[in-house]
PDB file of C-alpha atoms in Angstrom:
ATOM      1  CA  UNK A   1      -4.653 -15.698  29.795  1.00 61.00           C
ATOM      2  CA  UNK A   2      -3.226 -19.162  29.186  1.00 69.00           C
ATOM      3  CA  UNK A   3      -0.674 -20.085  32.170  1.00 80.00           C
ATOM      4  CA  UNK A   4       2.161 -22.798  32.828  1.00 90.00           C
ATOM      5  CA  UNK A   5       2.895 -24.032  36.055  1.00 94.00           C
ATOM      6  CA  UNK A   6       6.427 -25.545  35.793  1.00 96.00           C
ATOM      7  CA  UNK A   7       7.917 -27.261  38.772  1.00 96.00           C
ATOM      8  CA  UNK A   8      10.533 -27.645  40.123  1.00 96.00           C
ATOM      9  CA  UNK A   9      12.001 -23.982  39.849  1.00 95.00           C
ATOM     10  CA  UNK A  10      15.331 -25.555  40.499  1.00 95.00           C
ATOM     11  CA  UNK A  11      17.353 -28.435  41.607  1.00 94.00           C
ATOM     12  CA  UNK A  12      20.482 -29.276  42.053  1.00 93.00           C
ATOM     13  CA  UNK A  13      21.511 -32.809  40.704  1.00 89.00           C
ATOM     14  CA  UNK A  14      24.554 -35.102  41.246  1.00 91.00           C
ATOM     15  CA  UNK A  15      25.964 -36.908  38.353  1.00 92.00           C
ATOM     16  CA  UNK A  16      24.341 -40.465  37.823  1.00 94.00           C
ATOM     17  CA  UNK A  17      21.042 -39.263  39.015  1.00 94.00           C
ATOM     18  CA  UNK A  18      18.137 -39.401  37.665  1.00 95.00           C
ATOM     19  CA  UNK A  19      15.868 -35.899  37.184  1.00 95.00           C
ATOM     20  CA  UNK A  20      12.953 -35.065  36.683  1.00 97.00           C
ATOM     21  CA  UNK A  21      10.140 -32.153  35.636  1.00 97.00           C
ATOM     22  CA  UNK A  22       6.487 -30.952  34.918  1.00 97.00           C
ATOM     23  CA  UNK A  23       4.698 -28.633  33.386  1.00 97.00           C
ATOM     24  CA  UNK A  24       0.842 -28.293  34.282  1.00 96.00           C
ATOM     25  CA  UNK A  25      -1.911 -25.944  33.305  1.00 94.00           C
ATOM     26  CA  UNK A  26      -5.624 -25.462  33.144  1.00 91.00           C
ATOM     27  CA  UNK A  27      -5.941 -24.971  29.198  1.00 88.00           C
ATOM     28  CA  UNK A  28      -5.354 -27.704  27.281  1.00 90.00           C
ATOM     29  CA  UNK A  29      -2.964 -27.916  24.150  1.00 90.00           C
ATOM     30  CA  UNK A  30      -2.589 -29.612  21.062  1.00 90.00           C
ATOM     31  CA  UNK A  31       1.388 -29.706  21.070  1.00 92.00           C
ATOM     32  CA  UNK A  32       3.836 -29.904  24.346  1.00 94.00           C
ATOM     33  CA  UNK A  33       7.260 -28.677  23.756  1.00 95.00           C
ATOM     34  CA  UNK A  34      10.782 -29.485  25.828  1.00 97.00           C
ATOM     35  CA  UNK A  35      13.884 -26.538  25.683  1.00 96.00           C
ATOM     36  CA  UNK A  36      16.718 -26.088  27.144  1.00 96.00           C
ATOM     37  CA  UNK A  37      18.694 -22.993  27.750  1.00 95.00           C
ATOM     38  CA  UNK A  38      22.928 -22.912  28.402  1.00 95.00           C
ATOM     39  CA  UNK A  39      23.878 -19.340  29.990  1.00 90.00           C
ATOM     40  CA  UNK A  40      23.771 -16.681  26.859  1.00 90.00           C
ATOM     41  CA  UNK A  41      22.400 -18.718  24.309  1.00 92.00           C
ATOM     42  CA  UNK A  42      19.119 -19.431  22.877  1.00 93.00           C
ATOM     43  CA  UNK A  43      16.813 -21.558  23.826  1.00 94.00           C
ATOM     44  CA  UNK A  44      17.070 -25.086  21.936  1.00 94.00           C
ATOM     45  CA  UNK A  45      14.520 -27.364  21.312  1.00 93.00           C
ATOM     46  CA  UNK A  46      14.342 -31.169  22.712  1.00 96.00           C
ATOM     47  CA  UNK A  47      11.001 -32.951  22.129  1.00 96.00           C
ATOM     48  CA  UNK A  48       8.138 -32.083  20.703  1.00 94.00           C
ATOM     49  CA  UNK A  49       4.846 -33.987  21.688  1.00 95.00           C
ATOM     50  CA  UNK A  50       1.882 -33.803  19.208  1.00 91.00           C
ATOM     51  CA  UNK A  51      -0.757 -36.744  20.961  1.00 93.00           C
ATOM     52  CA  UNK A  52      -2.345 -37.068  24.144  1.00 94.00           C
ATOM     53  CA  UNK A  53      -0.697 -39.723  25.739  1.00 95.00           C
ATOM     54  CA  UNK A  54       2.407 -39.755  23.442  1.00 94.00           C
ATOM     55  CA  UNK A  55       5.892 -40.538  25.227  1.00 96.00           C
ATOM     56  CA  UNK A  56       8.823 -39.750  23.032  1.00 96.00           C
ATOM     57  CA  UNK A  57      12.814 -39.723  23.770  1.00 96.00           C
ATOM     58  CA  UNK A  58      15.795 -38.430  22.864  1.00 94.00           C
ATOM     59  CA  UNK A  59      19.011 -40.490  24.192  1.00 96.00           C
ATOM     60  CA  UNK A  60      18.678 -39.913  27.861  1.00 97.00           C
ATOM     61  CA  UNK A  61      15.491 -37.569  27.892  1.00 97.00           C
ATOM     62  CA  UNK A  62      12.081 -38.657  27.691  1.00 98.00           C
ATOM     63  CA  UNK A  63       9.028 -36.701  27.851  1.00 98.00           C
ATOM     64  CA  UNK A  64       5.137 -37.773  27.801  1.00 97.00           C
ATOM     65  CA  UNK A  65       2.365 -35.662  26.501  1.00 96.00           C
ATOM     66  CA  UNK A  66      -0.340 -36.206  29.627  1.00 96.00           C
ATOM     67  CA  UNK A  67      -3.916 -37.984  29.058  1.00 95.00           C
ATOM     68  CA  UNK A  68      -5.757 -35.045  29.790  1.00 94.00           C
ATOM     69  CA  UNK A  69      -3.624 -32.596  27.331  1.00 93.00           C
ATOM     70  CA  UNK A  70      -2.962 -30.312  30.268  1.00 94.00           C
ATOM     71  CA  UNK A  71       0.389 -31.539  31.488  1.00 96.00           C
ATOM     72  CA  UNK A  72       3.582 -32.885  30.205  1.00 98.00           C
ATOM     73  CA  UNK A  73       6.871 -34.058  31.952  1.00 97.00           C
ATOM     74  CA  UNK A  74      10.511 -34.223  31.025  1.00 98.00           C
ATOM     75  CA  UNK A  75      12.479 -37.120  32.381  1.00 98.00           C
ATOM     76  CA  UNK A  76      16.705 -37.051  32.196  1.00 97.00           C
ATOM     77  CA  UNK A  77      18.390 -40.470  32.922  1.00 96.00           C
ATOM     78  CA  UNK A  78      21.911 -40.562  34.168  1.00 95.00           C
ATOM     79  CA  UNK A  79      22.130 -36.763  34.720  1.00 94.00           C
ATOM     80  CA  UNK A  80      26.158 -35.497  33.449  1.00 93.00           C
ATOM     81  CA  UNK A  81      27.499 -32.130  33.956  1.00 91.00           C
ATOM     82  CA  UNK A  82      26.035 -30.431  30.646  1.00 93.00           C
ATOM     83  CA  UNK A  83      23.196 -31.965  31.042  1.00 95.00           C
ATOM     84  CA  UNK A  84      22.813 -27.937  33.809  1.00 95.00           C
ATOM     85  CA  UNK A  85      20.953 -25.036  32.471  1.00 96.00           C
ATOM     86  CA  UNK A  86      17.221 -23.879  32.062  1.00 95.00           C
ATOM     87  CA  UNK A  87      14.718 -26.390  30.343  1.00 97.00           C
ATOM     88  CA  UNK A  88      11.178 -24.725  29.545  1.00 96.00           C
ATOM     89  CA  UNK A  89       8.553 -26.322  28.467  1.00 96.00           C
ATOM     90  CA  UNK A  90       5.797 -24.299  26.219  1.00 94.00           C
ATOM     91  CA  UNK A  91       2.250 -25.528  24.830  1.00 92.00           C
ATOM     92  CA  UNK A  92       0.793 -24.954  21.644  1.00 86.00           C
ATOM     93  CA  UNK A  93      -2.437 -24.263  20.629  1.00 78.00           C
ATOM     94  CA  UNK A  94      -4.136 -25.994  17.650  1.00 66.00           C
ATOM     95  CA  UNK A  95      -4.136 -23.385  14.846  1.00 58.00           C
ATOM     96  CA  UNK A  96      -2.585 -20.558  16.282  1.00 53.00           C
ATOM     97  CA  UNK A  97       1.213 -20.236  15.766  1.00 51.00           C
ATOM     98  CA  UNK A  98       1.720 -17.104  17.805  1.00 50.00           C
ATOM     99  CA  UNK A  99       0.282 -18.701  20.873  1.00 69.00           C
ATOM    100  CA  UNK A 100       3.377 -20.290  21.846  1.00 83.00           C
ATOM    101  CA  UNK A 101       3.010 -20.216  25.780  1.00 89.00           C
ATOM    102  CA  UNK A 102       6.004 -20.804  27.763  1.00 92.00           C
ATOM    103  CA  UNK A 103       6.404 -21.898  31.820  1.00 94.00           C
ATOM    104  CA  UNK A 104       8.942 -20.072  34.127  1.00 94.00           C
ATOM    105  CA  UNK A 105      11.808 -23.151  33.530  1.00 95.00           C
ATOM    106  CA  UNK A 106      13.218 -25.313  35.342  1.00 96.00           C
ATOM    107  CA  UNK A 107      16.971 -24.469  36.699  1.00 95.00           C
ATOM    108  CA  UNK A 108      18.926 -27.561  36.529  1.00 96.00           C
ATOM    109  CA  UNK A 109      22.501 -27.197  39.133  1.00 93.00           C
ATOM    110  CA  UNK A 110      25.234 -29.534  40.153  1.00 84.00           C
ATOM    111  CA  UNK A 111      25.438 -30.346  43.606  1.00 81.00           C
ATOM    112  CA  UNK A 112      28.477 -28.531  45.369  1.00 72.00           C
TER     113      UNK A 112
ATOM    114  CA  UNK B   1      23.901 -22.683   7.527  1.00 61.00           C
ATOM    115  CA  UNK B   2      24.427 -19.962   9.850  1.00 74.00           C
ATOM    116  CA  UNK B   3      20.923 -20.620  11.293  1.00 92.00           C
ATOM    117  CA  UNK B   4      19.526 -17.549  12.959  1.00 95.00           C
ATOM    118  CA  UNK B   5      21.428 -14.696  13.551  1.00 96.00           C
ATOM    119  CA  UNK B   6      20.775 -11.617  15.850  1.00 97.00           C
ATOM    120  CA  UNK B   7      22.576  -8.453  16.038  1.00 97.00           C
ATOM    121  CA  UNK B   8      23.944  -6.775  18.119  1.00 97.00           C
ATOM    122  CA  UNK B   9      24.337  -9.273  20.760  1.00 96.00           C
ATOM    123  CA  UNK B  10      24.167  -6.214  23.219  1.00 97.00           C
ATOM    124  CA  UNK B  11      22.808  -2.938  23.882  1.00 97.00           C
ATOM    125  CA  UNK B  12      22.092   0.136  25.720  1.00 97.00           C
ATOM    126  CA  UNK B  13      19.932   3.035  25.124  1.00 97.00           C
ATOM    127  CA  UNK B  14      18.534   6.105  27.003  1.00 98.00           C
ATOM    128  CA  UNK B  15      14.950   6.470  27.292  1.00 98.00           C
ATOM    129  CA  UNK B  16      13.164   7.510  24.241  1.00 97.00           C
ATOM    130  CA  UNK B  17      15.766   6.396  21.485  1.00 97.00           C
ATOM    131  CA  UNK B  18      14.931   4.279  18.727  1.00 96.00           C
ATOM    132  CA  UNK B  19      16.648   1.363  18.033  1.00 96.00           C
ATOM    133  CA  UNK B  20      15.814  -1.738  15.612  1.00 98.00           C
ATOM    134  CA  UNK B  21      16.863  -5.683  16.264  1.00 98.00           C
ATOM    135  CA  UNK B  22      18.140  -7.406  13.829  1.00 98.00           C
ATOM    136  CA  UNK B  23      16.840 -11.125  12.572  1.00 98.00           C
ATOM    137  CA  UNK B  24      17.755 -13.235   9.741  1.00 97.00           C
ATOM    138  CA  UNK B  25      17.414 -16.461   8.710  1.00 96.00           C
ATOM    139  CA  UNK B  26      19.339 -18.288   6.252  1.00 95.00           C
ATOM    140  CA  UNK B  27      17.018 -21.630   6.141  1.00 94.00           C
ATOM    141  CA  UNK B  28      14.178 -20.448   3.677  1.00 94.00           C
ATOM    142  CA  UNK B  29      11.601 -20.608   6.793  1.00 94.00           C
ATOM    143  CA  UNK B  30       8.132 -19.103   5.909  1.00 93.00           C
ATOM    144  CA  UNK B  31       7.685 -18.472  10.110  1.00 92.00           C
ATOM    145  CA  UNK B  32       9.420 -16.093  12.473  1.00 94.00           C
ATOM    146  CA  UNK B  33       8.825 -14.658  15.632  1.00 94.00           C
ATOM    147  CA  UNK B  34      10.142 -12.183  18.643  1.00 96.00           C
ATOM    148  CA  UNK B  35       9.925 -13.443  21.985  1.00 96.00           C
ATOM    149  CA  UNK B  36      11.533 -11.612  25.038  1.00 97.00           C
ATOM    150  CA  UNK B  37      13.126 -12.524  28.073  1.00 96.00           C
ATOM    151  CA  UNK B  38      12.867 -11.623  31.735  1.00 94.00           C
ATOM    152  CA  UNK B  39      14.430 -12.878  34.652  1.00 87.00           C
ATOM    153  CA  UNK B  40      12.126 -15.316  36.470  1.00 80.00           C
ATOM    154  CA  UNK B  41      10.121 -15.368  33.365  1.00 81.00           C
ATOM    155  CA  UNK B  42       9.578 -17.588  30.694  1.00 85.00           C
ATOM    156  CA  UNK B  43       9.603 -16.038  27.127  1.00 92.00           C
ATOM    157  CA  UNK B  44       6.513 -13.967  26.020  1.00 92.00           C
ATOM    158  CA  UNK B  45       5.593 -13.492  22.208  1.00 91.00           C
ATOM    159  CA  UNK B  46       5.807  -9.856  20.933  1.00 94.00           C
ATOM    160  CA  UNK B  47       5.060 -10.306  17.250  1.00 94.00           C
ATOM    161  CA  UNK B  48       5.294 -13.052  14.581  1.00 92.00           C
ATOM    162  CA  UNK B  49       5.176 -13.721  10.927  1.00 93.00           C
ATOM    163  CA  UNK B  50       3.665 -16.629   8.561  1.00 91.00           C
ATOM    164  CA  UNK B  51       5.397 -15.179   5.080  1.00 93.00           C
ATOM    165  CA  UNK B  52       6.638 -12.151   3.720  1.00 95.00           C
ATOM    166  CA  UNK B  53       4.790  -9.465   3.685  1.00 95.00           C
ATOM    167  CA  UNK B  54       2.295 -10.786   6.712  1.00 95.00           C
ATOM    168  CA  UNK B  55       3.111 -10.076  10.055  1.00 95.00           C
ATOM    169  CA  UNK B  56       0.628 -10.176  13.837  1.00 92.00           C
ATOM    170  CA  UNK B  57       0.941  -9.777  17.089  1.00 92.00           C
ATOM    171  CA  UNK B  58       1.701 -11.707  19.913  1.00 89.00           C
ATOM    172  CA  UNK B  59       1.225 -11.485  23.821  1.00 88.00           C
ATOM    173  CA  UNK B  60       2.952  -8.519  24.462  1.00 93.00           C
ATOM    174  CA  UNK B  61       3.331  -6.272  21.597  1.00 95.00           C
ATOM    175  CA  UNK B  62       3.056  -2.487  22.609  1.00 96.00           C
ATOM    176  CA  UNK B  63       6.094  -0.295  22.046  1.00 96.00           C
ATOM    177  CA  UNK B  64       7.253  -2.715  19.188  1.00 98.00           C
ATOM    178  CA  UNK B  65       6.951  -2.924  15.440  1.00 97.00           C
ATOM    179  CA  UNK B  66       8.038  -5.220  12.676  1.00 98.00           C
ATOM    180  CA  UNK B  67       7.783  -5.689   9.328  1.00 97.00           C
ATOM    181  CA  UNK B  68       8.966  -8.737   6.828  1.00 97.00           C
ATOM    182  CA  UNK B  69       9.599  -7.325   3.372  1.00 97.00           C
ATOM    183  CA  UNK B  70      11.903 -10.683   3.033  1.00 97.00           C
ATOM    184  CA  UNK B  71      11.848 -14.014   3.464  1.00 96.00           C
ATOM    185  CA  UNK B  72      15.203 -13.756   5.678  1.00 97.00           C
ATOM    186  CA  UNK B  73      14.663 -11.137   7.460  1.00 98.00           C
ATOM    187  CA  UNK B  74      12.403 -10.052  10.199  1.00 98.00           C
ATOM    188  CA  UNK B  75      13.655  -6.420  12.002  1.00 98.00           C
ATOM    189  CA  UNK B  76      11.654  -5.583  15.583  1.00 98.00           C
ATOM    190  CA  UNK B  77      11.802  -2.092  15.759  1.00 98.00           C
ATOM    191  CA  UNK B  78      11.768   0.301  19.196  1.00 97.00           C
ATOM    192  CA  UNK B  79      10.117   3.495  18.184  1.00 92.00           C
ATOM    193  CA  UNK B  80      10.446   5.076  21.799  1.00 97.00           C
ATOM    194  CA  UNK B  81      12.257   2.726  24.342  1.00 97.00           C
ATOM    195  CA  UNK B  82      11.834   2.929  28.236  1.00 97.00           C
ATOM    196  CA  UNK B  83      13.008   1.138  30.962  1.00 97.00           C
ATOM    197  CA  UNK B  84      10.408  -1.408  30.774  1.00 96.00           C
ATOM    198  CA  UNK B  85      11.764  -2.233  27.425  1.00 97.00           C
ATOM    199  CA  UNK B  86      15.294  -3.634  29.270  1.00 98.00           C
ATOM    200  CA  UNK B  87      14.873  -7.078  28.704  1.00 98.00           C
ATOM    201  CA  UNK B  88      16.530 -10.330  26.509  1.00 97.00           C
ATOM    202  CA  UNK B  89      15.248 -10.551  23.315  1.00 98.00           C
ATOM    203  CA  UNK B  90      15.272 -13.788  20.969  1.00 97.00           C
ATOM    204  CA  UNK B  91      14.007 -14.357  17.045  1.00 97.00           C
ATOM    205  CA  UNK B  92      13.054 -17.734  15.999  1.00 94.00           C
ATOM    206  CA  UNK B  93      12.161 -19.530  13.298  1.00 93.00           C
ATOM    207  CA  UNK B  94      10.547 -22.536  11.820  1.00 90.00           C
ATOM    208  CA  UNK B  95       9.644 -23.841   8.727  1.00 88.00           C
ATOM    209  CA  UNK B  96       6.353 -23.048   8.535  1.00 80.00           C
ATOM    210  CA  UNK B  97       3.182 -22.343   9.745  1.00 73.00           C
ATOM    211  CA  UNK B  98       2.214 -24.822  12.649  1.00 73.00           C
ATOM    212  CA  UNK B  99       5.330 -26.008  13.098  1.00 78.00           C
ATOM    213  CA  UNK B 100       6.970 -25.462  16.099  1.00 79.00           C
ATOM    214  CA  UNK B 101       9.923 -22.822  16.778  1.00 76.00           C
ATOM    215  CA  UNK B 102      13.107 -24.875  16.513  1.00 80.00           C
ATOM    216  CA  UNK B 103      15.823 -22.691  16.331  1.00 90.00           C
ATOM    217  CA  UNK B 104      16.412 -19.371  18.291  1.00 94.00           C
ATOM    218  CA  UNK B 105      18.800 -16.422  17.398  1.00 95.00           C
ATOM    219  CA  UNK B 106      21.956 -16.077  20.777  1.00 95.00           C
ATOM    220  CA  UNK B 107      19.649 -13.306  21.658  1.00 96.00           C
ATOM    221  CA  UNK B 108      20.137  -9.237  22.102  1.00 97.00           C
ATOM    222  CA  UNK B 109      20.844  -8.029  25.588  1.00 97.00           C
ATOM    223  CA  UNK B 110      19.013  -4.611  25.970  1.00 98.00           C
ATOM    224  CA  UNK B 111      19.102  -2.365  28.466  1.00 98.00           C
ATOM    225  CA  UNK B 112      17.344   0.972  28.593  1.00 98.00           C
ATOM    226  CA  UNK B 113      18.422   3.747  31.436  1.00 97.00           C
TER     227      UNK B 113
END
């Protein structure tokens, strides 16, 4: 079946810094999709992409839908402290709601 | 608005109970869907519904049902739980058809021993 790659599994950040994530696969989609997950709580969603080649943000996040309709990224400017948590990124195909396919997420920490 | 709301927010249960989930929706959305949880795992689709009275299934949908007599509501039912069952399971919604699942239920803990 369809597959996300999502990298990095996790990373630890520092406050100013600058982060950022991908999400790859070998199908391609119609719509790209940016969560994020806080400890016991639903996922909620960030961006959603709908065109090859679209880059969309929201405040200090920015994500592009890739050329090629197989990848996406998720960029976070100025990390802060709630900016930790899971983000997940999840491809839709065109015409099917139920095939929502999510990747493994992306574990955002603070540095120690 | 409450949003979505899932109850209970935790559970156990031996193997072979029944249980049901339960989803509702306060935002007049025609779409809504079960997706579970795993550790390591990104969420996987169990079932999902366009309107009332029309539901399908998703990725993984063995040992589950659901129905959606409302337009609030959408139950997933455990007919016969087992361990493989013990898992974090979230209902979404979204306005409708083709739209993309923007809010998610806090989720039901479930653990089956």
């Amino acid at each position: 079946g369809q597959q996300l790659n999502q990298s990095p599994q996790s990373m630890f950040i520092q406050e100013g810094e600058d982060v950022s994530m991908n999400c790859t696969s070998s199908s391609i989609f119609n719509t790209w999709l940016w969560y994020k997950q806080d400890p016991g709580e639903g996922p909620v969603l960030l961006i959603a992409l709908y065109k090859a080649g679209e880059l969309t943000s929201n405040g200090r996040l920015t994500a592009q839908f890739g050329i090629t309709r197989k990848d996406s990224f998720l960029n976070i400017s100025a990390s802060i402290p709630s900016d930790v948590g899971i983000y997940f990124c999840a491809g839709q195909t065109r015409g099917s709601q139920g095939n929502l396919i999510f990747g493994k997420g992306t574990k955002l920490s603070v540095k120690p | 608005n409450a949003g979505v709301t899932q109850t209970p927010k935790f559970q156990v249960l031996k193997t072979g109970q029944s249980m049901t989930l339960q989803c509702a929706q306060d935002m007049n959305h025609e779409y809504m869907s079960w997706y579970r949880q795993d550790p390591g795992m990104g969420l996987r689709l169990i079932h999902y519904s366009v309107g009332a009275g029309i539901t399908d299934q998703g990725e993984v949908p063995n040992g589950y049902n659901v129905s959606r007599s409302t337009t609030e509501d959408f139950p997933l039912r455990l007919l016969s739980a087992a361990p493989s069952q013990t898992s974090v399971y979230f209902c979404a919604s979204s306005y409708s058809f083709g739209q993309p699942e923007a809010f998610f239920g806090q989720g039901t803990r479930l653990t089956v021993v």
